[in-house]
Short mmCIF file of C-alpha atoms in Angstrom, two decimals:
data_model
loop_
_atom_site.label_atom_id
_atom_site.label_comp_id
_atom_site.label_asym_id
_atom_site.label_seq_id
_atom_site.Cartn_x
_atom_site.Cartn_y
_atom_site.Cartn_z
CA UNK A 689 169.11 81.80 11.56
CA UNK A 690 167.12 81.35 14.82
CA UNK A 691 164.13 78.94 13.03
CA UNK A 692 166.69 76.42 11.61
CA UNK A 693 168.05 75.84 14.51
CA UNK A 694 164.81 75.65 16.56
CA UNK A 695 163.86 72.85 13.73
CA UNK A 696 166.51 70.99 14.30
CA UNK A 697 166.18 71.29 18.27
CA UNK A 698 162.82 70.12 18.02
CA UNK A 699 163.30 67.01 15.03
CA UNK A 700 166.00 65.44 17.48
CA UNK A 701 164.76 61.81 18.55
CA UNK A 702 165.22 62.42 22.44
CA UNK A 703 163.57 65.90 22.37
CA UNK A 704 160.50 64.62 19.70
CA UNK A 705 160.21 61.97 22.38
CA UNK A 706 159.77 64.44 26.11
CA UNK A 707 157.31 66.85 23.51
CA UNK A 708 154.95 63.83 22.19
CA UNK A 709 155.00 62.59 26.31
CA UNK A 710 153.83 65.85 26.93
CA UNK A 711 151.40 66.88 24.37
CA UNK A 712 150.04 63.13 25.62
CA UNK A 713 149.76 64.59 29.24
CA UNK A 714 147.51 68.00 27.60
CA UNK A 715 145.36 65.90 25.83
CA UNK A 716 144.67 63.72 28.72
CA UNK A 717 144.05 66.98 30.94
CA UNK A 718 141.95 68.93 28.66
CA UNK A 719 139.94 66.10 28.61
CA UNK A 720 139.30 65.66 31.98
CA UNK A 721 138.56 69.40 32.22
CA UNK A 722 135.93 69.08 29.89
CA UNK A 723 134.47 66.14 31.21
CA UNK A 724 134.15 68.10 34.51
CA UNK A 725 132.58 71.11 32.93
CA UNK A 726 129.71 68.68 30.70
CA UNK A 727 128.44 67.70 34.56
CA UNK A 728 128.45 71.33 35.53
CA UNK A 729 125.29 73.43 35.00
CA UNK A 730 125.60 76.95 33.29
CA UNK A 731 124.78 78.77 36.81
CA UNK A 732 127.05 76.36 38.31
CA UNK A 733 130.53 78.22 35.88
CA UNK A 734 129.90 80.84 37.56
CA UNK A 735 130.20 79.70 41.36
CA UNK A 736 133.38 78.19 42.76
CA UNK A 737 132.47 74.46 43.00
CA UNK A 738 131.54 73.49 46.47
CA UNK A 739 132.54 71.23 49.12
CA UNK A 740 130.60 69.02 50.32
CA UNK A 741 131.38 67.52 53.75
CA UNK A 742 130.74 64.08 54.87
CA UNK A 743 127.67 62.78 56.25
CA UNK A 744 126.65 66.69 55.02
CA UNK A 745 123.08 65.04 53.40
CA UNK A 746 121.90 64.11 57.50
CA UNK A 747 122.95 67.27 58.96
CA UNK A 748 119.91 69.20 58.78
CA UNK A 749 117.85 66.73 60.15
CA UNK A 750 120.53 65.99 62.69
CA UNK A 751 120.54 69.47 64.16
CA UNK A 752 116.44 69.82 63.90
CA UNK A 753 116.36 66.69 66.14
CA UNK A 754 119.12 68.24 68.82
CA UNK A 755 117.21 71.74 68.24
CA UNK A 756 114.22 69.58 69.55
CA UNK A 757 115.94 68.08 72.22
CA UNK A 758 117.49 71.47 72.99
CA UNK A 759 113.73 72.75 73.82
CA UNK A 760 112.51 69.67 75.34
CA UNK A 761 115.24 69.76 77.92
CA UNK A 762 114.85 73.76 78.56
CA UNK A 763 111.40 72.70 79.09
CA UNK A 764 111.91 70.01 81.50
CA UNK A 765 114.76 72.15 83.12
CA UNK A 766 111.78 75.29 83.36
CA UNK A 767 108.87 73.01 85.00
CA UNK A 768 111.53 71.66 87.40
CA UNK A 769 112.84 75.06 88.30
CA UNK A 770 108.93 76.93 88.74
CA UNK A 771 108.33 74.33 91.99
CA UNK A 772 111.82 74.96 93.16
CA UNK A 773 111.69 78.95 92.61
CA UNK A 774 108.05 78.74 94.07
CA UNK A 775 109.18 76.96 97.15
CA UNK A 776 112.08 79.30 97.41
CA UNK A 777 109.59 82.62 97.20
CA UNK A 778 107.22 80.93 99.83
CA UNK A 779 110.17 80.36 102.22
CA UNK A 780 111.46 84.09 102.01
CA UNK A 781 108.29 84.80 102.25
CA UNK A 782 107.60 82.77 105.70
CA UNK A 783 110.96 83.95 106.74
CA UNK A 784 110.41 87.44 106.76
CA UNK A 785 106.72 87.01 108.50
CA UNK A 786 109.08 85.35 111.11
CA UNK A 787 111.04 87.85 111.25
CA UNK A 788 108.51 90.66 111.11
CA UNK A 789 106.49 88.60 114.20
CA UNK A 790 109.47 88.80 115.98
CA UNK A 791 110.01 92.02 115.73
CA UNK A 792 106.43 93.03 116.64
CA UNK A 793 106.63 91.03 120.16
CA UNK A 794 110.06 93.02 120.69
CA UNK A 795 108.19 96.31 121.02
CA UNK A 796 105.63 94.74 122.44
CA UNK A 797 107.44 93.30 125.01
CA UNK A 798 109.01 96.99 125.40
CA UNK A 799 106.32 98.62 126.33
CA UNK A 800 106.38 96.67 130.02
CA UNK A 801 109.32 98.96 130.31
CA UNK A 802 108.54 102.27 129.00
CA UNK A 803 107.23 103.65 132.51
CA UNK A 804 110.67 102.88 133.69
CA UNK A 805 112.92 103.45 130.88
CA UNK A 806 111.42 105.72 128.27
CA UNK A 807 110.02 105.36 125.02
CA UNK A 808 114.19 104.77 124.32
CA UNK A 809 116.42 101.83 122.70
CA UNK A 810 117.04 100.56 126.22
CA UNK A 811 113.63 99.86 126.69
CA UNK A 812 113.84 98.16 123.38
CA UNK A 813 116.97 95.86 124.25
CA UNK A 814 115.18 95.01 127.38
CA UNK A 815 112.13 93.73 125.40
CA UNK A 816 114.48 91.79 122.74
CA UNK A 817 116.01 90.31 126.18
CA UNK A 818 112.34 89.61 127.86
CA UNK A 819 111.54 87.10 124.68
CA UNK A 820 114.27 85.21 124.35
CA UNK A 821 115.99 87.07 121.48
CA UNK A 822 119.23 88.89 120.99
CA UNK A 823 119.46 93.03 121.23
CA UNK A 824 120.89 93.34 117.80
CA UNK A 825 117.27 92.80 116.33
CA UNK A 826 116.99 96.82 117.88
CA UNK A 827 119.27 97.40 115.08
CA UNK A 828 116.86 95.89 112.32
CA UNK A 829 114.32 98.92 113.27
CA UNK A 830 115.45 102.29 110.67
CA UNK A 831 113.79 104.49 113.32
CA UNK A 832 113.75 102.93 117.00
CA UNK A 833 112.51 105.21 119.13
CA UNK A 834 109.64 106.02 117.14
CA UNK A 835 109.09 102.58 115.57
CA UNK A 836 108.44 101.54 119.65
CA UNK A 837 105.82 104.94 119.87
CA UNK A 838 104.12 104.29 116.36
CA UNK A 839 103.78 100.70 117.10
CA UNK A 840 101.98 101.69 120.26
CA UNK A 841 99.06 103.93 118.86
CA UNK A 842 98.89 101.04 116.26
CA UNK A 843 98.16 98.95 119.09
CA UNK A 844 95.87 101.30 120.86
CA UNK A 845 93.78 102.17 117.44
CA UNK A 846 93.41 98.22 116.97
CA UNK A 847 92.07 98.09 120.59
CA UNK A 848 89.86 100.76 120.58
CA UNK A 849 87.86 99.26 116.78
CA UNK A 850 87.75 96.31 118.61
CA UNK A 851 85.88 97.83 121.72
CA UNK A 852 83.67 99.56 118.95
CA UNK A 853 83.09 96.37 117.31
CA UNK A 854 80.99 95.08 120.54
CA UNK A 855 79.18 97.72 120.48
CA UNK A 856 78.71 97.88 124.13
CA UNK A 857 80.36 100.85 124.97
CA UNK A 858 77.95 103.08 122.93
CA UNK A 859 74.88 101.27 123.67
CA UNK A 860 72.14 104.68 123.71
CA UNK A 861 74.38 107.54 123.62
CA UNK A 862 73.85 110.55 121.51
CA UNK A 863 76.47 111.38 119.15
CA UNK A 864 78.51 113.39 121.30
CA UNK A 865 78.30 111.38 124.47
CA UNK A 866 79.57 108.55 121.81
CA UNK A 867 82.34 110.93 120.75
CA UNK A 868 82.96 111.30 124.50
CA UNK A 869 83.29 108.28 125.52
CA UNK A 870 85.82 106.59 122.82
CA UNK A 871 88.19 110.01 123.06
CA UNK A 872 88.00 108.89 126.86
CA UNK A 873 88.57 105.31 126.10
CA UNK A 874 91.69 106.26 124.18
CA UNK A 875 93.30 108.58 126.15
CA UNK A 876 92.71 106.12 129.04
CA UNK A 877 94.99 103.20 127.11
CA UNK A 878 98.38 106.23 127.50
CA UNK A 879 97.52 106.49 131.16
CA UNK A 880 100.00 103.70 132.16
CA UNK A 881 102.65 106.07 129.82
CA UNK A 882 101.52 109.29 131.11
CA UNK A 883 104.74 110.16 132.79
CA UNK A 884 106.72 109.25 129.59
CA UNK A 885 104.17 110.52 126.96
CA UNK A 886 105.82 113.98 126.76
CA UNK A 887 108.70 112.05 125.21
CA UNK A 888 106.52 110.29 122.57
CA UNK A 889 105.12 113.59 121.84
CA UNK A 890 108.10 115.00 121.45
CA UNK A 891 109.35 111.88 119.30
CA UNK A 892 106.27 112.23 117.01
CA UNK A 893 106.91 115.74 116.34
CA UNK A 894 110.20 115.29 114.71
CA UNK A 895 110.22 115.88 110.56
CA UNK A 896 111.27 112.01 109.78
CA UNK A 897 107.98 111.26 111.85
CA UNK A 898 105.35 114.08 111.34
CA UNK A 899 103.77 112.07 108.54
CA UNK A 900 102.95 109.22 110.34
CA UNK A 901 102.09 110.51 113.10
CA UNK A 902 99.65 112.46 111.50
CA UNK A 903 98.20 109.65 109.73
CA UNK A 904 97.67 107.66 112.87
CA UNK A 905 95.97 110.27 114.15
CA UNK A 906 93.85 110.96 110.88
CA UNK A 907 92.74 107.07 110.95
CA UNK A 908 92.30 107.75 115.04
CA UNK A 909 89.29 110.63 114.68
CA UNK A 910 87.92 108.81 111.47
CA UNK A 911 87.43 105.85 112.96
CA UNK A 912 85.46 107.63 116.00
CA UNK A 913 83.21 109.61 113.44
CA UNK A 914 82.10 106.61 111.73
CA UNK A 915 81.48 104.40 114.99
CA UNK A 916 78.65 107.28 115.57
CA UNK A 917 77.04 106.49 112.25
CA UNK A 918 78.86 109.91 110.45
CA UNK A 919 77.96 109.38 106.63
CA UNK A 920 79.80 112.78 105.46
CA UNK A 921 81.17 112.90 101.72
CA UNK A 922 82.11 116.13 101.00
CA UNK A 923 83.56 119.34 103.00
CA UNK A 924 81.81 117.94 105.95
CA UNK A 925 84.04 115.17 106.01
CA UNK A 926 86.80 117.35 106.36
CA UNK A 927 85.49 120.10 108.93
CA UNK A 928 84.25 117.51 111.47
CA UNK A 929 87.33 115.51 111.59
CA UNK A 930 89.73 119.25 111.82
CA UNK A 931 87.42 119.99 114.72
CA UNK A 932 87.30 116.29 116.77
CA UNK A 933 91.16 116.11 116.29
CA UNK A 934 91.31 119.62 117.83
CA UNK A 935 89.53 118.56 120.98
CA UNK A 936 91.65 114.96 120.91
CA UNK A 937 95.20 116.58 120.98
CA UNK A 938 93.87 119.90 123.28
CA UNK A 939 92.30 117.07 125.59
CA UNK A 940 95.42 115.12 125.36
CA UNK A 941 97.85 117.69 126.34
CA UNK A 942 95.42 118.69 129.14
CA UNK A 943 95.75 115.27 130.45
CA UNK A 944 99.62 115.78 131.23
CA UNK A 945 98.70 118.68 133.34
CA UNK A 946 96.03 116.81 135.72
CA UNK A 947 96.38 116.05 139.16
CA UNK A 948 93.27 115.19 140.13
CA UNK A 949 93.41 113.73 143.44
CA UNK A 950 90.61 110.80 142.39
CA UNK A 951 91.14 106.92 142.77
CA UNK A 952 93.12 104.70 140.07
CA UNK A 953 89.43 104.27 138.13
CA UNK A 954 88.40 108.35 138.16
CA UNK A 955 91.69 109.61 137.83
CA UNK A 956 92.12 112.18 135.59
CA UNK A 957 88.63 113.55 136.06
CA UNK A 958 89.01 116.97 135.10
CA UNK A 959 90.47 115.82 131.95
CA UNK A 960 87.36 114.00 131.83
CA UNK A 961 85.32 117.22 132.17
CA UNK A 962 87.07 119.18 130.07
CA UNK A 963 86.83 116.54 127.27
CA UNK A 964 82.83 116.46 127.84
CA UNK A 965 83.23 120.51 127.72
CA UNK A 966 84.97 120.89 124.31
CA UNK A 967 82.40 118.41 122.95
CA UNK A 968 79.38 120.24 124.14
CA UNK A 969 81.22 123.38 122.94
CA UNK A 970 81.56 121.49 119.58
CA UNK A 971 77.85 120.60 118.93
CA UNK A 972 76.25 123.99 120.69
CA UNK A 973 78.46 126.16 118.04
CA UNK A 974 76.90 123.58 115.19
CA UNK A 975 73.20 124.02 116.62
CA UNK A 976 73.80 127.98 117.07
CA UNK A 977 75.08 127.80 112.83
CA UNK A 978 71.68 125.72 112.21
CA UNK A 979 69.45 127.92 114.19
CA UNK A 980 70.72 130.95 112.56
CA UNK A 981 70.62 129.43 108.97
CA UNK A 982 66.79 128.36 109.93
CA UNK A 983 66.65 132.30 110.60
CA UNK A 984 67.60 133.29 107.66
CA UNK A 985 65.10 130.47 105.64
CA UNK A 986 62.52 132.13 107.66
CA UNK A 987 63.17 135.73 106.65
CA UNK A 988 62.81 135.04 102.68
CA UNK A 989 64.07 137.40 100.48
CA UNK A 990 66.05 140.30 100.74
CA UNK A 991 67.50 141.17 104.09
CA UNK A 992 67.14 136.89 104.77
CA UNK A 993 69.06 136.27 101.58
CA UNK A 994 71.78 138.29 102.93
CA UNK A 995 72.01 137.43 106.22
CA UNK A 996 72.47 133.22 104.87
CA UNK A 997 75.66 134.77 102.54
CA UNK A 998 76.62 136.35 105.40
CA UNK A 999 76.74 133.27 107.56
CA UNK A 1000 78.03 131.27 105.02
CA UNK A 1001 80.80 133.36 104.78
CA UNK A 1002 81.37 133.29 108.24
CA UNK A 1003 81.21 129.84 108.68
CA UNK A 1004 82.14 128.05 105.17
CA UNK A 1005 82.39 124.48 107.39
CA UNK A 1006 78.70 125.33 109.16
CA UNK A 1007 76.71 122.47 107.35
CA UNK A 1008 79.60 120.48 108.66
CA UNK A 1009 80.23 120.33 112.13
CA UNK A 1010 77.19 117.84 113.27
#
Protein backbone atom coordinates (compact mmCIF):
# COMPACT_ATOMS: atom_id res chain seq x y z
CA UNK A 1 0.00 0.00 0.00
CA UNK A 2 2.98 2.17 1.11
CA UNK A 3 5.12 1.64 -2.51
CA UNK A 4 2.16 2.86 -4.69
CA UNK A 5 1.88 5.68 -3.10
CA UNK A 6 5.62 6.48 -2.80
CA UNK A 7 5.47 5.96 -6.86
CA UNK A 8 3.13 8.22 -7.33
CA UNK A 9 4.82 10.84 -4.84
CA UNK A 10 7.86 10.56 -6.67
CA UNK A 11 6.30 10.48 -10.73
CA UNK A 12 4.58 13.94 -9.85
CA UNK A 13 6.02 16.73 -12.31
CA UNK A 14 6.94 19.29 -9.43
CA UNK A 15 8.55 16.61 -7.18
CA UNK A 16 10.48 14.70 -10.47
CA UNK A 17 11.62 18.27 -11.00
CA UNK A 18 13.36 19.31 -6.99
CA UNK A 19 14.85 15.26 -7.25
CA UNK A 20 16.53 15.62 -10.91
CA UNK A 21 17.87 19.44 -9.42
CA UNK A 22 19.26 17.52 -6.81
CA UNK A 23 20.69 14.39 -8.11
CA UNK A 24 22.31 17.34 -10.58
CA UNK A 25 23.85 18.98 -7.39
CA UNK A 26 25.47 15.05 -6.24
CA UNK A 27 26.84 14.56 -9.42
CA UNK A 28 28.42 17.88 -9.55
CA UNK A 29 29.84 17.27 -5.87
CA UNK A 30 31.08 13.84 -6.21
CA UNK A 31 32.88 15.09 -8.90
CA UNK A 32 34.63 17.67 -7.39
CA UNK A 33 35.50 15.28 -4.54
CA UNK A 34 37.16 13.13 -6.79
CA UNK A 35 38.92 15.59 -8.61
CA UNK A 36 40.39 16.67 -5.23
CA UNK A 37 41.39 13.21 -4.21
CA UNK A 38 43.27 12.40 -8.08
CA UNK A 39 45.76 15.53 -6.85
CA UNK A 40 46.17 13.93 -3.48
CA UNK A 41 49.00 11.41 -2.92
CA UNK A 42 48.20 8.01 -1.14
CA UNK A 43 50.22 9.21 2.16
CA UNK A 44 48.56 12.41 1.72
CA UNK A 45 44.50 10.32 2.54
CA UNK A 46 45.73 9.73 5.41
CA UNK A 47 46.73 13.30 6.84
CA UNK A 48 44.18 16.09 7.25
CA UNK A 49 45.03 18.40 4.30
CA UNK A 50 47.08 21.32 5.39
CA UNK A 51 46.99 24.94 5.44
CA UNK A 52 49.18 26.73 3.99
CA UNK A 53 49.59 30.39 5.04
CA UNK A 54 50.50 33.23 2.90
CA UNK A 55 53.83 34.29 1.98
CA UNK A 56 54.45 30.65 4.04
CA UNK A 57 57.21 29.62 0.97
CA UNK A 58 59.70 32.91 2.40
CA UNK A 59 59.29 32.23 5.95
CA UNK A 60 62.13 30.11 6.61
CA UNK A 61 64.47 32.16 5.03
CA UNK A 62 62.82 35.15 6.60
CA UNK A 63 63.39 34.01 10.15
CA UNK A 64 67.16 32.57 9.30
CA UNK A 65 67.93 36.18 8.19
CA UNK A 66 66.30 37.84 11.62
CA UNK A 67 67.97 34.72 13.53
CA UNK A 68 71.17 36.29 11.94
CA UNK A 69 70.44 39.63 12.76
CA UNK A 70 69.33 38.42 16.19
CA UNK A 71 73.17 37.27 16.79
CA UNK A 72 74.77 40.03 15.02
CA UNK A 73 73.09 42.54 17.26
CA UNK A 74 73.78 40.36 20.63
CA UNK A 75 77.18 40.56 19.32
CA UNK A 76 77.46 44.16 18.79
CA UNK A 77 75.39 44.70 22.06
CA UNK A 78 78.34 42.13 23.93
CA UNK A 79 81.58 44.04 22.45
CA UNK A 80 79.88 47.32 23.46
CA UNK A 81 79.04 46.14 26.92
CA UNK A 82 82.91 44.29 27.70
CA UNK A 83 84.52 48.17 27.47
CA UNK A 84 81.67 49.50 29.47
CA UNK A 85 81.69 46.53 32.20
CA UNK A 86 85.61 46.81 32.04
CA UNK A 87 85.56 50.47 32.76
CA UNK A 88 82.98 49.90 35.40
CA UNK A 89 85.33 47.01 37.25
CA UNK A 90 88.41 49.41 36.94
CA UNK A 91 86.45 52.26 38.61
CA UNK A 92 85.26 50.06 41.66
CA UNK A 93 88.33 48.99 41.61
CA UNK A 94 90.11 52.62 41.92
CA UNK A 95 87.35 53.47 44.23
CA UNK A 96 87.95 51.13 46.81
CA UNK A 97 92.01 51.75 46.64
CA UNK A 98 90.64 55.30 47.45
CA UNK A 99 88.91 54.30 49.93
CA UNK A 100 91.30 51.78 51.43
CA UNK A 101 94.22 54.84 51.19
CA UNK A 102 92.03 56.76 53.09
CA UNK A 103 91.52 54.67 55.55
CA UNK A 104 95.21 53.79 56.03
CA UNK A 105 96.19 57.68 56.61
CA UNK A 106 93.20 57.66 59.27
CA UNK A 107 95.14 55.34 61.56
CA UNK A 108 97.99 56.73 60.59
CA UNK A 109 97.15 59.98 61.42
CA UNK A 110 95.88 58.32 64.87
CA UNK A 111 98.77 57.28 66.05
CA UNK A 112 99.94 61.23 66.73
CA UNK A 113 97.33 60.71 69.37
CA UNK A 114 97.69 57.46 70.96
CA UNK A 115 100.16 58.82 73.79
CA UNK A 116 97.31 61.03 74.70
CA UNK A 117 94.25 59.19 74.02
CA UNK A 118 94.81 55.46 73.87
CA UNK A 119 95.01 52.97 71.34
CA UNK A 120 90.83 53.88 71.45
CA UNK A 121 88.12 55.13 68.75
CA UNK A 122 88.71 58.66 70.00
CA UNK A 123 92.06 58.60 68.93
CA UNK A 124 90.69 57.31 65.71
CA UNK A 125 88.00 60.19 65.19
CA UNK A 126 90.74 62.57 65.97
CA UNK A 127 92.88 61.17 63.09
CA UNK A 128 89.72 61.05 60.57
CA UNK A 129 89.43 64.89 61.82
CA UNK A 130 93.43 65.64 61.41
CA UNK A 131 93.03 64.71 57.41
CA UNK A 132 90.32 66.36 56.40
CA UNK A 133 87.76 63.51 56.54
CA UNK A 134 84.59 62.82 58.42
CA UNK A 135 84.55 60.42 61.81
CA UNK A 136 82.04 58.07 60.35
CA UNK A 137 84.92 56.43 58.22
CA UNK A 138 85.81 54.94 62.17
CA UNK A 139 82.72 53.10 61.50
CA UNK A 140 84.00 51.44 58.14
CA UNK A 141 86.78 49.57 60.44
CA UNK A 142 84.91 45.81 61.76
CA UNK A 143 87.43 45.93 64.64
CA UNK A 144 88.69 49.59 65.60
CA UNK A 145 90.64 49.39 68.33
CA UNK A 146 92.67 46.70 67.10
CA UNK A 147 92.57 47.61 63.39
CA UNK A 148 94.55 51.08 64.84
CA UNK A 149 97.17 48.42 66.99
CA UNK A 150 97.54 45.85 64.00
CA UNK A 151 98.03 48.58 61.59
CA UNK A 152 100.83 49.81 63.81
CA UNK A 153 103.15 46.63 64.01
CA UNK A 154 102.35 46.52 60.21
CA UNK A 155 103.95 49.73 60.10
CA UNK A 156 106.77 48.95 62.42
CA UNK A 157 107.58 45.38 60.58
CA UNK A 158 107.67 47.46 57.16
CA UNK A 159 110.17 49.84 58.89
CA UNK A 160 112.30 47.58 60.43
CA UNK A 161 112.84 45.26 56.55
CA UNK A 162 113.50 48.45 55.33
CA UNK A 163 116.36 49.27 57.90
CA UNK A 164 117.52 45.60 57.08
CA UNK A 165 117.43 46.29 53.51
CA UNK A 166 120.49 48.93 53.93
CA UNK A 167 122.22 46.76 55.50
CA UNK A 168 123.92 49.20 57.67
CA UNK A 169 122.73 48.34 60.85
CA UNK A 170 124.34 44.83 60.80
CA UNK A 171 127.44 45.74 59.12
CA UNK A 172 130.10 42.92 61.12
CA UNK A 173 128.03 41.60 63.81
CA UNK A 174 127.88 38.02 64.75
CA UNK A 175 124.63 36.43 64.62
CA UNK A 176 123.50 37.23 67.92
CA UNK A 177 124.73 40.76 68.19
CA UNK A 178 122.56 40.94 64.74
CA UNK A 179 119.66 39.35 66.60
CA UNK A 180 120.37 42.00 69.25
CA UNK A 181 120.34 44.75 67.60
CA UNK A 182 117.00 44.49 65.29
CA UNK A 183 114.93 43.09 68.64
CA UNK A 184 116.39 46.53 69.97
CA UNK A 185 115.51 48.39 66.89
CA UNK A 186 111.95 47.18 67.22
CA UNK A 187 111.16 47.54 70.56
CA UNK A 188 112.66 51.06 70.23
CA UNK A 189 109.79 52.08 67.37
CA UNK A 190 106.80 51.30 70.74
CA UNK A 191 108.88 53.58 72.90
CA UNK A 192 106.83 56.72 71.92
CA UNK A 193 103.58 54.16 72.99
CA UNK A 194 105.16 52.78 75.97
CA UNK A 195 102.74 54.26 78.39
CA UNK A 196 99.76 53.00 76.26
CA UNK A 197 101.28 49.63 75.09
CA UNK A 198 99.74 47.71 78.03
CA UNK A 199 96.46 48.52 76.30
CA UNK A 200 97.56 47.17 72.87
CA UNK A 201 98.70 44.18 74.65
CA UNK A 202 95.80 43.75 76.22
CA UNK A 203 93.81 44.47 72.83
CA UNK A 204 95.93 41.82 71.02
CA UNK A 205 95.18 39.25 73.48
CA UNK A 206 91.52 39.18 72.95
CA UNK A 207 90.09 35.78 70.96
CA UNK A 208 88.75 37.93 67.76
CA UNK A 209 92.53 39.09 67.62
CA UNK A 210 94.89 36.27 68.89
CA UNK A 211 95.37 35.10 65.30
CA UNK A 212 96.68 38.02 63.98
CA UNK A 213 98.48 39.00 66.40
CA UNK A 214 100.26 35.98 66.39
CA UNK A 215 100.95 36.11 62.83
CA UNK A 216 102.48 39.53 63.02
CA UNK A 217 104.57 38.38 65.40
CA UNK A 218 105.46 35.02 63.50
CA UNK A 219 106.44 37.27 60.28
CA UNK A 220 108.26 39.71 63.11
CA UNK A 221 111.03 36.87 64.41
CA UNK A 222 111.18 35.33 60.79
CA UNK A 223 112.08 38.18 59.27
CA UNK A 224 115.02 38.76 61.98
CA UNK A 225 116.29 35.08 61.47
CA UNK A 226 116.68 35.45 57.88
CA UNK A 227 118.33 39.08 57.96
CA UNK A 228 121.26 36.96 59.86
CA UNK A 229 121.60 34.64 56.90
CA UNK A 230 119.36 31.61 58.91
CA UNK A 231 118.87 28.93 56.02
CA UNK A 232 116.83 26.38 58.39
CA UNK A 233 114.26 23.92 56.60
CA UNK A 234 113.20 21.57 58.88
CA UNK A 235 112.60 21.35 62.88
CA UNK A 236 115.23 23.96 63.14
CA UNK A 237 113.09 26.32 61.56
CA UNK A 238 110.67 25.89 64.10
CA UNK A 239 112.84 25.68 67.43
CA UNK A 240 114.82 28.88 66.64
CA UNK A 241 111.93 31.01 65.89
CA UNK A 242 109.84 29.40 69.47
CA UNK A 243 113.03 30.47 71.22
CA UNK A 244 113.76 34.28 69.55
CA UNK A 245 109.96 35.02 70.03
CA UNK A 246 110.43 33.95 73.69
CA UNK A 247 113.16 36.47 74.32
CA UNK A 248 111.06 39.25 72.00
CA UNK A 249 107.79 39.16 74.12
CA UNK A 250 109.90 38.39 77.73
CA UNK A 251 112.11 41.48 76.54
CA UNK A 252 109.05 43.34 75.64
CA UNK A 253 107.17 43.03 78.77
CA UNK A 254 110.43 43.83 80.62
CA UNK A 255 110.50 47.04 78.83
CA UNK A 256 107.14 48.26 80.60
CA UNK A 257 108.80 47.73 83.87
CA UNK A 258 112.08 49.98 83.21
CA UNK A 259 112.91 53.06 84.74
CA UNK A 260 116.15 53.53 83.92
CA UNK A 261 117.12 56.92 84.78
CA UNK A 262 119.32 57.31 81.23
CA UNK A 263 118.87 60.19 78.59
CA UNK A 264 116.03 60.12 75.75
CA UNK A 265 118.81 58.06 73.40
CA UNK A 266 119.89 55.22 76.32
CA UNK A 267 116.71 55.01 77.88
CA UNK A 268 115.60 51.84 78.64
CA UNK A 269 119.06 50.44 79.15
CA UNK A 270 118.45 47.65 81.31
CA UNK A 271 115.98 46.46 78.91
CA UNK A 272 118.82 46.74 76.70
CA UNK A 273 120.92 44.44 78.90
CA UNK A 274 118.61 42.10 79.59
CA UNK A 275 117.80 41.68 75.84
CA UNK A 276 121.76 41.13 75.18
CA UNK A 277 121.44 38.57 78.32
CA UNK A 278 118.64 36.28 77.00
CA UNK A 279 120.53 36.22 73.69
CA UNK A 280 123.81 35.16 75.09
CA UNK A 281 121.74 32.75 77.23
CA UNK A 282 120.23 31.58 73.87
CA UNK A 283 123.47 30.75 71.92
CA UNK A 284 125.65 29.47 75.21
CA UNK A 285 122.71 26.71 75.84
CA UNK A 286 123.14 25.88 71.79
CA UNK A 287 127.12 25.71 72.11
CA UNK A 288 126.80 23.68 75.57
CA UNK A 289 124.13 21.02 73.23
CA UNK A 290 127.07 21.04 70.45
CA UNK A 291 129.89 20.52 72.80
CA UNK A 292 128.21 17.73 74.46
CA UNK A 293 127.04 16.04 71.15
CA UNK A 294 130.94 16.46 70.00
CA UNK A 295 131.39 14.41 73.39
CA UNK A 296 129.51 11.88 72.65
CA UNK A 297 131.10 11.57 68.68
CA UNK A 298 134.25 11.33 70.56
CA UNK A 299 133.38 8.47 72.88
CA UNK A 300 132.34 5.92 69.93
CA UNK A 301 130.45 3.14 70.75
CA UNK A 302 128.76 1.98 73.60
CA UNK A 303 128.56 4.24 76.59
CA UNK A 304 129.04 7.36 73.61
CA UNK A 305 126.12 5.91 71.69
CA UNK A 306 124.07 6.30 74.69
CA UNK A 307 124.97 9.30 76.02
CA UNK A 308 123.98 11.11 72.09
CA UNK A 309 120.22 9.22 72.66
CA UNK A 310 120.34 10.55 75.79
CA UNK A 311 120.89 14.11 74.73
CA UNK A 312 118.77 13.85 71.98
CA UNK A 313 116.13 13.05 74.10
CA UNK A 314 116.79 15.75 76.23
CA UNK A 315 117.00 18.23 73.79
CA UNK A 316 114.88 17.05 70.55
CA UNK A 317 115.33 21.00 69.17
CA UNK A 318 119.42 20.83 70.00
CA UNK A 319 120.60 20.82 66.26
CA UNK A 320 118.29 23.77 66.18
CA UNK A 321 118.89 26.55 68.26
CA UNK A 322 122.08 28.21 66.30
Amino acid sequence: MYRPAAKSFLLAPAVRHRFSHLRTLLINASRFSTVAASNQSPNDACHPPQVQVVGSSSSAPSTSSSSRASADSSASSAAEEAPRHESQSSRERRHRAEYQDEQARVLQASLHHVPRLGWTKTAMIEGAREVGLSPSIVGSFPRKEAALVEFFMDDCLQRLIDRIDSGEDLRNLIPSESISKLVKIRLEMQAPYISKWPQALSIQAQPPNVPTSFKQRAMLVDEIWHAVGDEASDIDWYVKRTILGGIYSSTEVYMLTDSSPAPWEESFGDTWKFLDSRVKDAFDLKKTIQEAQYLAEAVGAGIGSSLQGFMKRAFPGSSATG
